CSV table of N, CA and C in Angstrom, one decimal:
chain,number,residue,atom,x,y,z
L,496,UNK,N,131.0,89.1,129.0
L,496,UNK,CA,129.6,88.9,128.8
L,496,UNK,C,128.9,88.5,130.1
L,497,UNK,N,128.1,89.4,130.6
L,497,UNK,CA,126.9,89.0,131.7
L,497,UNK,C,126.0,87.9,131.5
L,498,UNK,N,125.8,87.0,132.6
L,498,UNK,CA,124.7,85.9,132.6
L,498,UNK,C,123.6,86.5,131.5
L,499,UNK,N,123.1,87.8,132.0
L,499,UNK,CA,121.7,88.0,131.3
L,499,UNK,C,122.1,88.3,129.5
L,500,UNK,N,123.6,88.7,129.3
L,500,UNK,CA,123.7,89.0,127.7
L,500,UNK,C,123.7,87.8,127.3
L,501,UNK,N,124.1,86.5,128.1
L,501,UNK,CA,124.1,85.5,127.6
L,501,UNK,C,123.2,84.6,127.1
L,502,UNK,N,122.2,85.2,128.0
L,502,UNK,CA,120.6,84.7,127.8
L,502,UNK,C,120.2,85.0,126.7
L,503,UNK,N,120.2,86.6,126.8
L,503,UNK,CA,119.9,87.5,125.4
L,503,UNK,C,120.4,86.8,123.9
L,504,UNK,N,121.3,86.6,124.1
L,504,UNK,CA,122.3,85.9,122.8
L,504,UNK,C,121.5,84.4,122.6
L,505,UNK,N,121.7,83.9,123.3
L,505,UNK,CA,121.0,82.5,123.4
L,505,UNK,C,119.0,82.6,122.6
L,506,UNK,N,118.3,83.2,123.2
L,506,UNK,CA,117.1,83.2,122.9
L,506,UNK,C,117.2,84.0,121.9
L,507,UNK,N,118.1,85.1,121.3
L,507,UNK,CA,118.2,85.4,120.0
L,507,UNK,C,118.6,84.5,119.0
L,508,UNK,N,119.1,84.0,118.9
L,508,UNK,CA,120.0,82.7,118.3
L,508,UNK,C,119.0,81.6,117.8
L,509,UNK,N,118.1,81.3,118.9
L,509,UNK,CA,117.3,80.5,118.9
L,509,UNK,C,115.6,81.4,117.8
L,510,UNK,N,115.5,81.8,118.3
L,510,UNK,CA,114.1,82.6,117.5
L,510,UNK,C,114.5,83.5,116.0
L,511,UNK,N,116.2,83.8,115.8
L,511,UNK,CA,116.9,83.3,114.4
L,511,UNK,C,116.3,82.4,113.4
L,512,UNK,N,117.0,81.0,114.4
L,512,UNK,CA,117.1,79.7,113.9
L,512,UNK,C,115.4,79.5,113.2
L,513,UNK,N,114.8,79.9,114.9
L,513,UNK,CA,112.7,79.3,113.7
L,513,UNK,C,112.5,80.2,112.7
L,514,UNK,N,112.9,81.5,112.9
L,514,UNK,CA,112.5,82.2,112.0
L,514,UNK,C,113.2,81.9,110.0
L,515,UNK,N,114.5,81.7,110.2
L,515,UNK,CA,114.9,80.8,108.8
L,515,UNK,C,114.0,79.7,109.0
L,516,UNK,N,114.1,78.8,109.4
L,516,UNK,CA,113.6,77.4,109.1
L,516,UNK,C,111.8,77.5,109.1
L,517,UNK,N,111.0,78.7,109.7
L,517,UNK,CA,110.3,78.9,108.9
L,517,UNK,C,109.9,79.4,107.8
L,518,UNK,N,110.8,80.4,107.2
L,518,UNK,CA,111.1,80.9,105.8
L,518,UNK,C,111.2,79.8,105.0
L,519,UNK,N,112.1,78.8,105.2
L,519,UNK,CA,112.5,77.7,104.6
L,519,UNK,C,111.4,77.1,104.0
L,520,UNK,N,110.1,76.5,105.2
L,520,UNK,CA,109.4,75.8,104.9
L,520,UNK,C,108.2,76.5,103.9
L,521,UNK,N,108.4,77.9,103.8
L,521,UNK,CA,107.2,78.6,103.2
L,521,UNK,C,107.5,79.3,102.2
L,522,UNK,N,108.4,78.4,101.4
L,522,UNK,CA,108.8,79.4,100.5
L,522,UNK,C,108.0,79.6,99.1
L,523,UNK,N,106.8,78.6,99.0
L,523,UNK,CA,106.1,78.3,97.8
L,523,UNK,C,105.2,79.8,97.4
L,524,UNK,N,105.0,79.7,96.5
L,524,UNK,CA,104.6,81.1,96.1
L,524,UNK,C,102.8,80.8,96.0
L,525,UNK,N,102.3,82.2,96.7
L,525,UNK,CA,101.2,81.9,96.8
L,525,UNK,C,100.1,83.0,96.2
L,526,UNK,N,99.5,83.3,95.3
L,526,UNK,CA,98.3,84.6,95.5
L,526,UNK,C,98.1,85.1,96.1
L,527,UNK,N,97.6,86.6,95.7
L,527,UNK,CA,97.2,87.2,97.2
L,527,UNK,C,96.3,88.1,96.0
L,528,UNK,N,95.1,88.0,96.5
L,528,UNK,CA,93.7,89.0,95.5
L,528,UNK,C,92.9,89.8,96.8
L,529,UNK,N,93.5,91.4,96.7
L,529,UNK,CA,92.6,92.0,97.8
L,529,UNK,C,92.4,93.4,96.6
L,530,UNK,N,91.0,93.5,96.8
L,530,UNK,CA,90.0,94.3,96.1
L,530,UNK,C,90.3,94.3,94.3
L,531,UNK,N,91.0,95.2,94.0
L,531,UNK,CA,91.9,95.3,92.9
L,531,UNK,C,93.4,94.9,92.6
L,532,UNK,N,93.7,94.6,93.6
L,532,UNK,CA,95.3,94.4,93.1
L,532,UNK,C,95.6,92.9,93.5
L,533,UNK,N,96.3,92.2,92.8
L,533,UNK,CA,96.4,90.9,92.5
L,533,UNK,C,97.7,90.8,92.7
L,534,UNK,N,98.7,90.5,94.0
L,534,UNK,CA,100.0,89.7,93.6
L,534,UNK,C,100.6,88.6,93.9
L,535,UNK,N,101.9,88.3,93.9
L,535,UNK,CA,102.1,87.1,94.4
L,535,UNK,C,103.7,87.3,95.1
L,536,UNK,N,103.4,86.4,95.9
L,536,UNK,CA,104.5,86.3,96.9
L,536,UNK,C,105.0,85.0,97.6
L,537,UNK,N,105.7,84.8,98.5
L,537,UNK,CA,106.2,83.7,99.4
L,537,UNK,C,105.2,83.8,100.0
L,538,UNK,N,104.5,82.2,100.5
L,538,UNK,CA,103.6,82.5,102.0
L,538,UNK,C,104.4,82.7,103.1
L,539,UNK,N,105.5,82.8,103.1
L,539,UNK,CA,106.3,83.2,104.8
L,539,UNK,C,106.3,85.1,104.3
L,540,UNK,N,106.4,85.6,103.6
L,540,UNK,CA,106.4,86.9,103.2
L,540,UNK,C,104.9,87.5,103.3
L,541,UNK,N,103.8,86.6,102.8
L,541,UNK,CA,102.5,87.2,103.3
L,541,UNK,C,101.9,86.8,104.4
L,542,UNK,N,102.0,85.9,105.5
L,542,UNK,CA,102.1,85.9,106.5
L,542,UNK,C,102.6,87.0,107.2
L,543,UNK,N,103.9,87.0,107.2
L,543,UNK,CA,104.9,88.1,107.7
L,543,UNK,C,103.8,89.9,107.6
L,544,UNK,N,103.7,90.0,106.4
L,544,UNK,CA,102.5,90.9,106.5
L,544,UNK,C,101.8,91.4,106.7
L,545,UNK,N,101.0,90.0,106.6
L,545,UNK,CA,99.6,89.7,107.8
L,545,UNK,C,99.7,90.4,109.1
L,546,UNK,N,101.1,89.6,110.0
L,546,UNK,CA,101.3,89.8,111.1
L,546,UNK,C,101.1,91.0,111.3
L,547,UNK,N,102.5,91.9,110.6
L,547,UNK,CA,102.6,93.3,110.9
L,547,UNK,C,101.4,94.2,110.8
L,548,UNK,N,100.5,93.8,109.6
L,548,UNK,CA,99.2,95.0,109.5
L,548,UNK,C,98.5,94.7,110.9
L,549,UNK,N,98.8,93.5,111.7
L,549,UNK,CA,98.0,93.3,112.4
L,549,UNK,C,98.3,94.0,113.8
L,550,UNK,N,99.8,93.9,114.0
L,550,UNK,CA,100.2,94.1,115.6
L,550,UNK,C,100.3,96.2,114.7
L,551,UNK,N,100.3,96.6,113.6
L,551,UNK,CA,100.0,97.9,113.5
L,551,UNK,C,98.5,98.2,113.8
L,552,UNK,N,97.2,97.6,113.6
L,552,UNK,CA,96.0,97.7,114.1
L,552,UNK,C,95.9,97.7,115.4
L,553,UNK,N,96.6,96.9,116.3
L,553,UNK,CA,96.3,96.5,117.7
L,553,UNK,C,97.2,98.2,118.1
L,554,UNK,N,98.6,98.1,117.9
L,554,UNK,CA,99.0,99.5,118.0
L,554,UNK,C,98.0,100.9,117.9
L,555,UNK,N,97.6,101.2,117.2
L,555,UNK,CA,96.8,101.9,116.9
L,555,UNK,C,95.3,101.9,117.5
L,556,UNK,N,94.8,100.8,117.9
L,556,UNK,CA,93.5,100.7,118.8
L,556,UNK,C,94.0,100.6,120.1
L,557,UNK,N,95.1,100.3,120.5
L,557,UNK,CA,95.3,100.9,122.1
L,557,UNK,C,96.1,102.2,122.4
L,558,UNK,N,96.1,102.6,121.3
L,558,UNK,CA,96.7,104.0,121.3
L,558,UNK,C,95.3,105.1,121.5
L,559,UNK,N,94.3,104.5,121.1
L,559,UNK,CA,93.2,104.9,120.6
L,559,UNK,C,92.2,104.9,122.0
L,560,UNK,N,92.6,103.7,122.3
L,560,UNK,CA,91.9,103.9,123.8
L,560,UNK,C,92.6,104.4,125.1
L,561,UNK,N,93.9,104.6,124.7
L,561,UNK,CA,94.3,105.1,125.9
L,561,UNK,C,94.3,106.6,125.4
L,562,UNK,N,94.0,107.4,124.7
L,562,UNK,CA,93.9,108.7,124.3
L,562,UNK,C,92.5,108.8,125.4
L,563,UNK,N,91.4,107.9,124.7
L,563,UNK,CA,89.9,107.8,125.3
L,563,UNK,C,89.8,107.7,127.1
L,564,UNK,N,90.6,106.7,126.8
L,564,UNK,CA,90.5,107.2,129.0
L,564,UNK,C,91.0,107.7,129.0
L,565,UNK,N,92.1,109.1,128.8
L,565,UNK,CA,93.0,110.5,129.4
L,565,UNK,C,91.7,111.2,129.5
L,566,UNK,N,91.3,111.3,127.9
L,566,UNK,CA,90.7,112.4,128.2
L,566,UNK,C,89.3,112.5,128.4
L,567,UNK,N,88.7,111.3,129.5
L,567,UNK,CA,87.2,111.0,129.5
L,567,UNK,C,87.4,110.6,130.7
């Protein structure tokens, strides 16, 4: 193993570890009421959710503008 795999392994290991021990701490079940549909889940689970719809929006609006400066 190379210095830098070892790095790799290391800071994986480590962002592991927060990612359980933030699961851990969020594991209380929480509501979630958006328009019609009503469910429930872990807040580290809707969080987690959150996140993704969100770095999928940001995806999508820079995908959006870099279409816009090509072809402008």
């Amino acid at each position: 193993m190379t210095g830098q795999q070892k790095l790799k392994a290391v800071i994986a290991a480590v962002l592991m570890a927060l990612v359980i021990s933030f699961v851990m701490q969020n594991r209380e079940t929480v509501g979630v009421e958006f328009l019609i549909w009503t469910w429930e889940a872990w807040r580290a689970v809707v969080l987690f959710t959150v996140f993704l719809v969100g770095v999928a929006a940001g995806w999508l609006a820079r995908g959006a503008a870099i279409r816009r400066k090509r072809s402008g």
